[in-house]
Amino acid sequence: MISKEKRTSILYGFVALLFSIVLYFNANGQTVQNTLSGNESYSQTVADVPVQLSYDSDRYYIHGYENAVTVKLSSANRVQLNAEKNEDTRTFRVTADITKLSEGTHEVPLKIQNLSSAVTAKMQPATITVTIEKKVTKDFEVEAAIPSTITPTGYELDEAVVKPDKVTITTGDKTLAEIKRVVANVDKSMITDTGINAEIPIQALNAAGEVLSIVSDPVQVSVKAEAIKPSKTVRLYGTQQGTPAEGVESYDFSFSDLEAEVTGSNELLSTIGSSIAVPVDITGINHRTTRKIEIPVETGLTVEPRSVSVEITPVLKSSSSSSSTSQSIKEESGSRTTSASSVPSVPTSTTTPSSTTTTTSGSVTTEETSQSISESTQASRMNSSEN
């Protein structure tokens, strides 16, 4: 037989167990219910849900409010929950009715409409602050706001051209009174060494430079500005590079262009002087050849034309020319009484025509040699006639 004290202890233990069960179900009743019924609860957080305002848009201009909120969705139906999360299949919307509010600033509660009964929702924030003004429209001239008048490599920018140079601004009457400038704000990254060529959104600024709430027509404008690039004209001359062919004494260079225009910063232009040497590789050339050669300039400079055509004419060594000349004279005057062996030698000269030809070293031209032979032959004939 159980004693009275033991029965009392068992009773107290049973009561404690009962209270524990009651407290557990009180704290986890919904979870237990969903588990027992087989309906597990799911939740999804949807960001940037747009707020739709109801108001007279022909009379009023609304600004200063949060145009999107975050909504937390919960449901035991995962398919329905995913459908409401997806923007393309969503049925609910967040609205704010301000049709009965007067001009000024108001705090307006948000509502969720058309939400499925199988889904619950909570918004953050639950209210928005809106400013209501009379709607007005006015045309403004647009100016380009350029952060720097210098390109990355130091070129100056010409005056910017904005097209169209006027836009139509729609806003509230009080906001319109604050507008001091309407600008196309050029970002520094839009400035290149060729200038500016960009489509830029319109902004309205107050006296403090703060951006005001407006609607612009058109929304953006074209801004163009050319880079002003200093340039100078330089002379071109050839410099011989490589190893001459066998039997060649020198080379004549004939350029298609004797001048070129170099463009760049003033600092770089000052380093090139008044002329540029064009390297001409004559290795192995033993007959008249034409080559296209790029004009060398430093990094940061551009040149026009970028290349020139160079006609390379080899001049044979003078020893072979003198030998053939002497032999011709002897053959022609062999039967005369006066020998042509006393013909004076033809001096070597350097010829540099001012038009297109540059001679790399002194040589006797074919025309000069022929003229000397003719004069020597004529002298021999006159002496023979006198005798």
Tab-separated table of C-alpha atoms in Angstrom:
chain	number	residue	atom	x	y	z
A	1	MET	CA	0.000	0.000	0.000
A	2	ILE	CA	1.289	3.423	-1.068
A	3	SER	CA	1.790	5.834	1.724
A	4	LYS	CA	0.034	9.202	1.853
A	5	GLU	CA	3.259	11.151	1.362
A	6	LYS	CA	4.157	9.153	-1.724
A	7	ARG	CA	0.702	9.682	-3.231
A	8	THR	CA	1.107	13.436	-2.651
A	9	SER	CA	4.461	13.478	-4.470
A	10	ILE	CA	3.007	11.596	-7.445
A	11	LEU	CA	0.111	14.050	-7.595
A	12	TYR	CA	2.460	17.043	-7.601
A	13	GLY	CA	4.565	15.470	-10.354
A	14	PHE	CA	1.490	14.870	-12.513
A	15	VAL	CA	0.317	18.466	-12.053
A	16	ALA	CA	3.794	19.764	-13.023
A	17	LEU	CA	3.793	17.619	-16.149
A	18	LEU	CA	0.352	18.907	-17.090
A	19	PHE	CA	1.445	22.528	-16.733
A	20	SER	CA	4.533	21.839	-18.840
A	21	ILE	CA	2.383	20.416	-21.622
A	22	VAL	CA	0.021	23.393	-21.490
A	23	LEU	CA	2.902	25.895	-21.692
A	24	TYR	CA	4.481	24.053	-24.630
A	25	PHE	CA	1.302	24.066	-26.687
A	26	ASN	CA	0.682	27.692	-25.797
A	27	ALA	CA	4.096	28.713	-27.163
A	28	ASN	CA	4.121	26.426	-30.218
A	29	GLY	CA	0.490	25.919	-30.914
A	30	GLN	CA	0.518	27.132	-34.575
A	31	THR	CA	3.606	25.092	-35.436
A	32	VAL	CA	2.207	21.982	-33.804
A	33	GLN	CA	-1.119	22.512	-35.538
A	34	ASN	CA	0.591	22.848	-38.927
A	35	THR	CA	2.695	19.748	-38.231
A	36	LEU	CA	-0.272	17.684	-37.127
A	37	SER	CA	-2.326	18.842	-40.115
A	38	GLY	CA	0.547	18.327	-42.559
A	39	ASN	CA	0.639	22.083	-43.525
A	40	GLU	CA	4.132	23.542	-43.060
A	41	SER	CA	4.411	27.356	-43.202
A	42	TYR	CA	6.765	29.018	-45.747
A	43	SER	CA	7.863	32.630	-46.065
A	44	GLN	CA	9.503	34.833	-48.714
A	45	THR	CA	10.748	38.418	-48.604
A	46	VAL	CA	10.085	40.499	-51.721
A	47	ALA	CA	12.095	43.722	-52.137
A	48	ASP	CA	11.381	46.778	-54.278
A	49	VAL	CA	7.646	46.309	-54.633
A	50	PRO	CA	6.421	49.509	-56.339
A	51	VAL	CA	3.966	51.810	-54.573
A	52	GLN	CA	1.006	52.893	-56.711
A	53	LEU	CA	-0.543	56.263	-55.834
A	54	SER	CA	-4.130	57.220	-56.492
A	55	TYR	CA	-4.493	60.987	-57.176
A	56	ASP	CA	-5.494	63.536	-59.806
A	57	SER	CA	-2.382	63.535	-61.987
A	58	ASP	CA	-3.717	66.315	-64.234
A	59	ARG	CA	-3.858	68.800	-61.359
A	60	TYR	CA	-1.173	67.712	-58.925
A	61	TYR	CA	2.505	66.801	-58.918
A	62	ILE	CA	3.568	64.298	-56.211
A	63	HIS	CA	7.129	63.858	-54.965
A	64	GLY	CA	9.267	63.122	-51.928
A	65	TYR	CA	7.957	59.613	-51.195
A	66	GLU	CA	9.405	56.107	-51.106
A	67	ASN	CA	8.357	54.634	-54.429
A	68	ALA	CA	9.053	51.024	-53.366
A	69	VAL	CA	8.676	48.932	-50.187
A	70	THR	CA	9.701	45.509	-48.899
A	71	VAL	CA	6.957	42.924	-48.363
A	72	LYS	CA	7.295	39.712	-46.322
A	73	LEU	CA	4.958	36.978	-47.591
A	74	SER	CA	3.928	33.841	-45.651
A	75	SER	CA	1.838	30.851	-46.705
A	76	ALA	CA	1.395	27.114	-46.210
A	77	ASN	CA	0.991	26.831	-49.996
A	78	ARG	CA	4.450	27.006	-51.515
A	79	VAL	CA	3.159	27.206	-55.096
A	80	GLN	CA	0.938	30.175	-54.275
A	81	LEU	CA	3.759	31.834	-52.344
A	82	ASN	CA	6.169	31.533	-55.273
A	83	ALA	CA	3.533	32.926	-57.627
A	84	GLU	CA	3.141	36.050	-55.462
A	85	LYS	CA	6.891	36.427	-55.167
A	86	ASN	CA	7.387	36.430	-58.927
A	87	GLU	CA	6.778	39.873	-60.427
A	88	ASP	CA	5.364	38.400	-63.638
A	89	THR	CA	2.724	36.244	-61.854
A	90	ARG	CA	2.045	38.494	-58.869
A	91	THR	CA	-1.579	39.497	-58.205
A	92	PHE	CA	-1.148	41.814	-55.213
A	93	ARG	CA	-0.097	45.470	-55.315
A	94	VAL	CA	0.825	48.112	-52.756
A	95	THR	CA	-1.291	51.280	-52.966
A	96	ALA	CA	-1.701	54.662	-51.299
A	97	ASP	CA	-4.868	56.728	-51.755
A	98	ILE	CA	-4.235	60.497	-51.578
A	99	THR	CA	-7.238	61.693	-53.589
A	100	LYS	CA	-8.778	63.389	-50.557
A	101	LEU	CA	-5.607	65.129	-49.360
A	102	SER	CA	-4.865	68.821	-49.887
A	103	GLU	CA	-1.596	70.443	-51.026
A	104	GLY	CA	1.293	70.045	-48.642
A	105	THR	CA	3.183	67.196	-46.989
A	106	HIS	CA	1.290	64.197	-45.555
A	107	GLU	CA	1.991	60.789	-44.031
A	108	VAL	CA	-0.084	58.215	-45.885
A	109	PRO	CA	-0.748	54.570	-44.849
A	110	LEU	CA	-0.027	51.840	-47.402
A	111	LYS	CA	-2.424	49.059	-48.290
A	112	ILE	CA	-2.018	45.682	-49.966
A	113	GLN	CA	-4.727	44.842	-52.463
A	114	ASN	CA	-5.654	41.701	-54.421
A	115	LEU	CA	-3.552	39.423	-52.210
A	116	SER	CA	-4.494	35.717	-52.282
A	117	SER	CA	-6.360	34.551	-49.183
A	118	ALA	CA	-3.814	31.742	-48.807
A	119	VAL	CA	-1.007	34.284	-48.310
A	120	THR	CA	-0.390	36.828	-45.567
A	121	ALA	CA	1.825	39.916	-45.955
A	122	LYS	CA	3.639	42.533	-43.881
A	123	MET	CA	5.110	45.751	-45.349
A	124	GLN	CA	8.191	47.703	-44.416
A	125	PRO	CA	7.615	50.638	-44.181
A	126	ALA	CA	3.864	50.626	-43.578
A	127	THR	CA	3.477	54.360	-44.369
A	128	ILE	CA	5.045	56.908	-46.743
A	129	THR	CA	5.460	60.675	-46.667
A	130	VAL	CA	4.288	62.524	-49.785
A	131	THR	CA	4.395	66.161	-50.883
A	132	ILE	CA	1.495	67.406	-53.005
A	133	GLU	CA	1.919	70.502	-55.251
A	134	LYS	CA	0.039	72.089	-58.114
A	135	LYS	CA	1.288	70.754	-61.429
A	136	VAL	CA	3.071	73.282	-63.690
A	137	THR	CA	5.100	73.118	-66.929
A	138	LYS	CA	7.803	75.429	-68.281
A	139	ASP	CA	10.572	75.419	-70.920
A	140	PHE	CA	14.196	75.803	-69.819
A	141	GLU	CA	17.524	76.157	-71.611
A	142	VAL	CA	19.975	73.342	-70.950
A	143	GLU	CA	23.637	73.874	-70.175
A	144	ALA	CA	26.376	71.267	-70.113
A	145	ALA	CA	27.981	70.877	-66.677
A	146	ILE	CA	31.530	69.716	-67.448
A	147	PRO	CA	33.799	68.802	-64.493
A	148	SER	CA	37.024	69.521	-66.418
A	149	THR	CA	37.963	71.349	-69.612
A	150	ILE	CA	41.056	69.169	-70.033
A	151	THR	CA	41.148	65.691	-71.589
A	152	PRO	CA	43.109	62.849	-69.932
A	153	THR	CA	46.261	63.633	-71.971
A	154	GLY	CA	46.043	67.399	-71.593
A	155	TYR	CA	44.044	68.610	-74.602
A	156	GLU	CA	41.681	71.520	-74.060
A	157	LEU	CA	37.988	71.114	-74.888
A	158	ASP	CA	36.145	73.345	-77.310
A	159	GLU	CA	32.787	74.837	-76.292
A	160	ALA	CA	30.177	72.130	-75.703
A	161	VAL	CA	27.164	71.864	-78.009
A	162	VAL	CA	23.885	70.656	-76.450
A	163	LYS	CA	21.063	69.303	-78.626
A	164	PRO	CA	18.276	70.051	-78.077
A	165	ASP	CA	19.261	73.143	-76.132
A	166	LYS	CA	15.775	73.515	-74.585
A	167	VAL	CA	13.609	71.043	-72.664
A	168	THR	CA	10.124	71.096	-71.130
A	169	ILE	CA	10.094	70.674	-67.343
A	170	THR	CA	7.025	69.444	-65.438
A	171	THR	CA	7.040	69.738	-61.641
A	172	GLY	CA	5.243	71.330	-58.684
A	173	ASP	CA	4.678	75.088	-58.486
A	174	LYS	CA	6.864	75.501	-55.390
A	175	THR	CA	9.620	73.316	-56.843
A	176	LEU	CA	9.554	75.302	-60.089
A	177	ALA	CA	10.291	78.482	-58.148
A	178	GLU	CA	13.467	76.855	-56.768
A	179	ILE	CA	14.964	75.909	-60.126
A	180	LYS	CA	18.133	77.899	-60.891
A	181	ARG	CA	19.750	75.732	-63.568
A	182	VAL	CA	18.780	72.884	-65.852
A	183	VAL	CA	21.883	70.895	-66.724
A	184	ALA	CA	23.239	67.862	-68.505
A	185	ASN	CA	25.809	66.704	-65.971
A	186	VAL	CA	28.846	65.293	-67.805
A	187	ASP	CA	30.690	62.612	-65.863
A	188	LYS	CA	34.489	62.740	-65.934
A	189	SER	CA	34.594	59.245	-67.451
A	190	MET	CA	32.770	60.614	-70.519
A	191	ILE	CA	35.719	62.878	-71.423
A	192	THR	CA	38.191	61.230	-73.819
A	193	ASP	CA	41.116	62.488	-75.880
A	194	THR	CA	38.755	63.017	-78.811
A	195	GLY	CA	36.375	65.123	-76.686
A	196	ILE	CA	32.817	64.459	-75.457
A	197	ASN	CA	30.066	62.624	-77.321
A	198	ALA	CA	27.375	61.344	-74.950
A	199	GLU	CA	23.638	61.146	-74.223
A	200	ILE	CA	23.083	62.607	-70.749
A	201	PRO	CA	19.965	62.765	-68.505
A	202	ILE	CA	18.504	66.157	-67.580
A	203	GLN	CA	18.709	67.484	-64.019
A	204	ALA	CA	17.211	70.579	-62.380
A	205	LEU	CA	19.265	72.218	-59.620
A	206	ASN	CA	18.420	74.757	-56.944
A	207	ALA	CA	20.690	77.563	-55.750
A	208	ALA	CA	22.589	75.146	-53.481
A	209	GLY	CA	23.213	72.731	-56.348
A	210	GLU	CA	20.761	70.145	-55.032
A	211	VAL	CA	18.833	67.993	-57.502
A	212	LEU	CA	15.101	68.748	-57.612
A	213	SER	CA	12.198	66.444	-58.475
A	214	ILE	CA	11.103	67.021	-62.085
A	215	VAL	CA	9.926	65.272	-65.225
A	216	SER	CA	11.822	66.361	-68.352
A	217	ASP	CA	10.802	66.089	-71.988
A	218	PRO	CA	13.036	64.853	-73.531
A	219	VAL	CA	14.562	62.849	-70.707
A	220	GLN	CA	18.131	63.250	-72.011
A	221	VAL	CA	20.089	65.394	-74.460
A	222	SER	CA	23.170	64.999	-76.650
A	223	VAL	CA	26.359	66.751	-75.504
A	224	LYS	CA	29.333	67.088	-77.864
A	225	ALA	CA	32.638	68.916	-77.480
A	226	GLU	CA	35.724	68.556	-79.656
A	227	ALA	CA	39.202	68.311	-78.183
A	228	ILE	CA	41.449	71.165	-79.331
A	229	LYS	CA	44.686	69.459	-80.311
A	230	PRO	CA	47.798	71.606	-80.944
A	231	SER	CA	49.678	70.665	-84.119
A	232	LYS	CA	52.776	71.640	-86.076
A	233	THR	CA	54.105	70.987	-89.578
A	234	VAL	CA	57.494	69.282	-89.789
A	235	ARG	CA	59.855	68.382	-92.642
A	236	LEU	CA	60.609	64.748	-93.479
A	237	TYR	CA	64.032	63.421	-94.409
A	238	GLY	CA	65.399	59.936	-94.853
A	239	THR	CA	68.087	58.222	-92.824
A	240	GLN	CA	69.793	55.167	-94.300
A	241	GLN	CA	69.491	51.964	-92.289
A	242	GLY	CA	70.944	48.531	-93.045
A	243	THR	CA	73.739	47.230	-95.282
A	244	PRO	CA	74.111	48.450	-98.907
A	245	ALA	CA	74.088	45.902	-101.721
A	246	GLU	CA	77.429	44.972	-103.371
A	247	GLY	CA	78.583	47.508	-105.937
A	248	VAL	CA	76.336	50.305	-104.620
A	249	GLU	CA	77.976	53.482	-103.425
A	250	SER	CA	74.909	55.379	-102.173
A	251	TYR	CA	71.143	55.685	-102.428
A	252	ASP	CA	68.775	58.450	-103.510
A	253	PHE	CA	65.474	58.728	-101.571
A	254	SER	CA	62.432	60.307	-103.210
A	255	PHE	CA	59.526	60.994	-100.781
A	256	SER	CA	55.839	61.150	-101.791
A	257	ASP	CA	55.408	63.819	-99.061
A	258	LEU	CA	58.098	66.150	-97.791
A	259	GLU	CA	56.018	67.444	-94.858
A	260	ALA	CA	53.720	65.987	-92.219
A	261	GLU	CA	51.420	67.428	-89.554
A	262	VAL	CA	52.042	66.207	-86.006
A	263	THR	CA	49.318	66.576	-83.353
A	264	GLY	CA	49.717	66.330	-79.578
A	265	SER	CA	50.222	68.297	-76.397
A	266	ASN	CA	52.443	71.355	-76.529
A	267	GLU	CA	54.921	69.656	-74.233
A	268	LEU	CA	55.374	66.681	-76.563
A	269	LEU	CA	55.404	68.821	-79.714
A	270	SER	CA	58.316	70.841	-78.348
A	271	THR	CA	60.462	67.692	-78.201
A	272	ILE	CA	60.410	66.900	-81.934
A	273	GLY	CA	61.855	70.122	-83.363
A	274	SER	CA	61.114	71.113	-86.950
A	275	SER	CA	61.854	67.820	-88.723
A	276	ILE	CA	61.440	64.058	-88.389
A	277	ALA	CA	63.883	61.437	-89.620
A	278	VAL	CA	62.269	58.551	-91.492
A	279	PRO	CA	64.430	55.379	-91.292
A	280	VAL	CA	64.830	53.678	-94.689
A	281	ASP	CA	66.147	50.115	-94.734
A	282	ILE	CA	68.307	49.694	-97.860
A	283	THR	CA	69.618	46.213	-97.083
A	284	GLY	CA	70.100	44.216	-100.305
A	285	ILE	CA	68.563	46.839	-102.618
A	286	ASN	CA	70.419	46.954	-105.951
A	287	HIS	CA	67.708	48.358	-108.213
A	288	ARG	CA	65.070	51.098	-107.997
A	289	THR	CA	62.507	50.142	-105.339
A	290	THR	CA	59.486	51.855	-103.763
A	291	ARG	CA	58.490	51.150	-100.165
A	292	LYS	CA	55.800	52.460	-97.825
A	293	ILE	CA	57.316	53.498	-94.489
A	294	GLU	CA	55.553	54.648	-91.315
A	295	ILE	CA	56.566	58.024	-89.918
A	296	PRO	CA	57.926	57.475	-86.389
A	297	VAL	CA	56.478	59.630	-83.575
A	298	GLU	CA	56.473	59.353	-79.775
A	299	THR	CA	53.595	57.856	-77.803
A	300	GLY	CA	50.947	60.522	-77.269
A	301	LEU	CA	51.503	62.114	-80.677
A	302	THR	CA	49.678	61.462	-83.933
A	303	VAL	CA	50.942	62.231	-87.433
A	304	GLU	CA	49.191	62.811	-90.741
A	305	PRO	CA	49.958	61.183	-93.092
A	306	ARG	CA	50.858	58.168	-90.987
A	307	SER	CA	53.196	56.818	-93.671
A	308	VAL	CA	54.991	57.927	-96.844
A	309	SER	CA	56.047	56.197	-100.052
A	310	VAL	CA	59.814	56.302	-100.569
A	311	GLU	CA	61.425	55.579	-103.932
A	312	ILE	CA	64.892	54.149	-103.295
A	313	THR	CA	67.381	54.504	-106.188
A	314	PRO	CA	70.804	52.860	-105.817
A	315	VAL	CA	73.854	54.727	-107.213
A	316	LEU	CA	76.631	52.403	-108.419
A	317	LYS	CA	80.216	52.917	-107.332
A	318	SER	CA	82.107	55.587	-109.389
A	319	SER	CA	85.110	53.337	-110.342
A	320	SER	CA	83.133	51.266	-112.813
A	321	SER	CA	81.601	54.421	-114.280
A	322	SER	CA	85.020	56.114	-114.842
A	323	SER	CA	86.479	52.973	-116.466
A	324	SER	CA	83.670	52.667	-119.008
A	325	THR	CA	83.846	56.402	-119.775
A	326	SER	CA	87.612	56.277	-120.500
A	327	GLN	CA	87.215	53.231	-122.758
A	328	SER	CA	84.511	54.950	-124.843
A	329	ILE	CA	86.706	58.010	-125.411
A	330	LYS	CA	89.680	55.925	-126.587
A	331	GLU	CA	87.620	53.920	-129.065
A	332	GLU	CA	86.095	57.034	-130.631
A	333	SER	CA	89.371	59.045	-130.953
A	334	GLY	CA	91.831	56.201	-131.729
A	335	SER	CA	92.325	57.293	-135.430
A	336	ARG	CA	92.677	60.980	-134.575
A	337	THR	CA	96.041	62.646	-134.296
A	338	THR	CA	95.186	64.206	-131.004
A	339	SER	CA	94.587	61.745	-128.125
A	340	ALA	CA	91.540	62.128	-125.831
A	341	SER	CA	93.476	60.758	-122.957
A	342	SER	CA	93.897	64.273	-121.646
A	343	VAL	CA	90.177	64.633	-120.896
A	344	PRO	CA	89.855	66.266	-117.488
A	345	SER	CA	88.266	64.170	-114.781
A	346	VAL	CA	84.675	64.897	-113.735
A	347	PRO	CA	84.419	66.043	-110.116
A	348	THR	CA	82.142	64.121	-107.692
A	349	SER	CA	79.238	66.236	-106.394
A	350	THR	CA	76.284	65.887	-103.990
A	351	THR	CA	72.874	66.495	-105.527
A	352	THR	CA	69.834	67.256	-103.327
A	353	PRO	CA	66.816	68.470	-105.345
A	354	SER	CA	64.451	70.620	-103.306
A	355	SER	CA	61.338	68.879	-104.582
A	356	THR	CA	61.362	65.192	-103.661
A	357	THR	CA	64.848	63.683	-103.875
A	358	THR	CA	67.406	63.210	-101.099
A	359	THR	CA	70.874	61.762	-101.865
A	360	THR	CA	72.523	59.836	-99.045
A	361	SER	CA	76.110	60.443	-100.329
A	362	GLY	CA	77.975	62.190	-103.230
A	363	SER	CA	77.794	60.570	-106.745
A	364	VAL	CA	78.206	61.418	-110.466
A	365	THR	CA	74.854	61.525	-112.260
A	366	THR	CA	74.343	59.883	-115.668
A	367	GLU	CA	73.482	63.219	-117.253
A	368	GLU	CA	76.684	64.892	-115.961
A	369	THR	CA	78.866	61.975	-117.167
A	370	SER	CA	77.286	61.987	-120.637
A	371	GLN	CA	77.784	65.748	-120.895
A	372	SER	CA	81.497	65.427	-119.974
A	373	ILE	CA	82.008	62.656	-122.558
A	374	SER	CA	80.349	64.750	-125.244
A	375	GLU	CA	82.514	67.800	-124.458
A	376	SER	CA	85.717	65.697	-124.467
A	377	THR	CA	84.869	64.041	-127.798
A	378	GLN	CA	84.073	67.391	-129.401
A	379	ALA	CA	87.466	68.800	-128.238
A	380	SER	CA	89.300	65.839	-129.745
A	381	ARG	CA	87.588	66.298	-133.112
A	382	MET	CA	88.433	70.055	-133.216
A	383	ASN	CA	92.139	69.357	-132.498
A	384	SER	CA	92.277	66.702	-135.226
A	385	SER	CA	90.754	69.097	-137.827
A	386	GLU	CA	93.289	71.825	-137.029
A	387	ASN	CA	96.166	69.398	-137.570
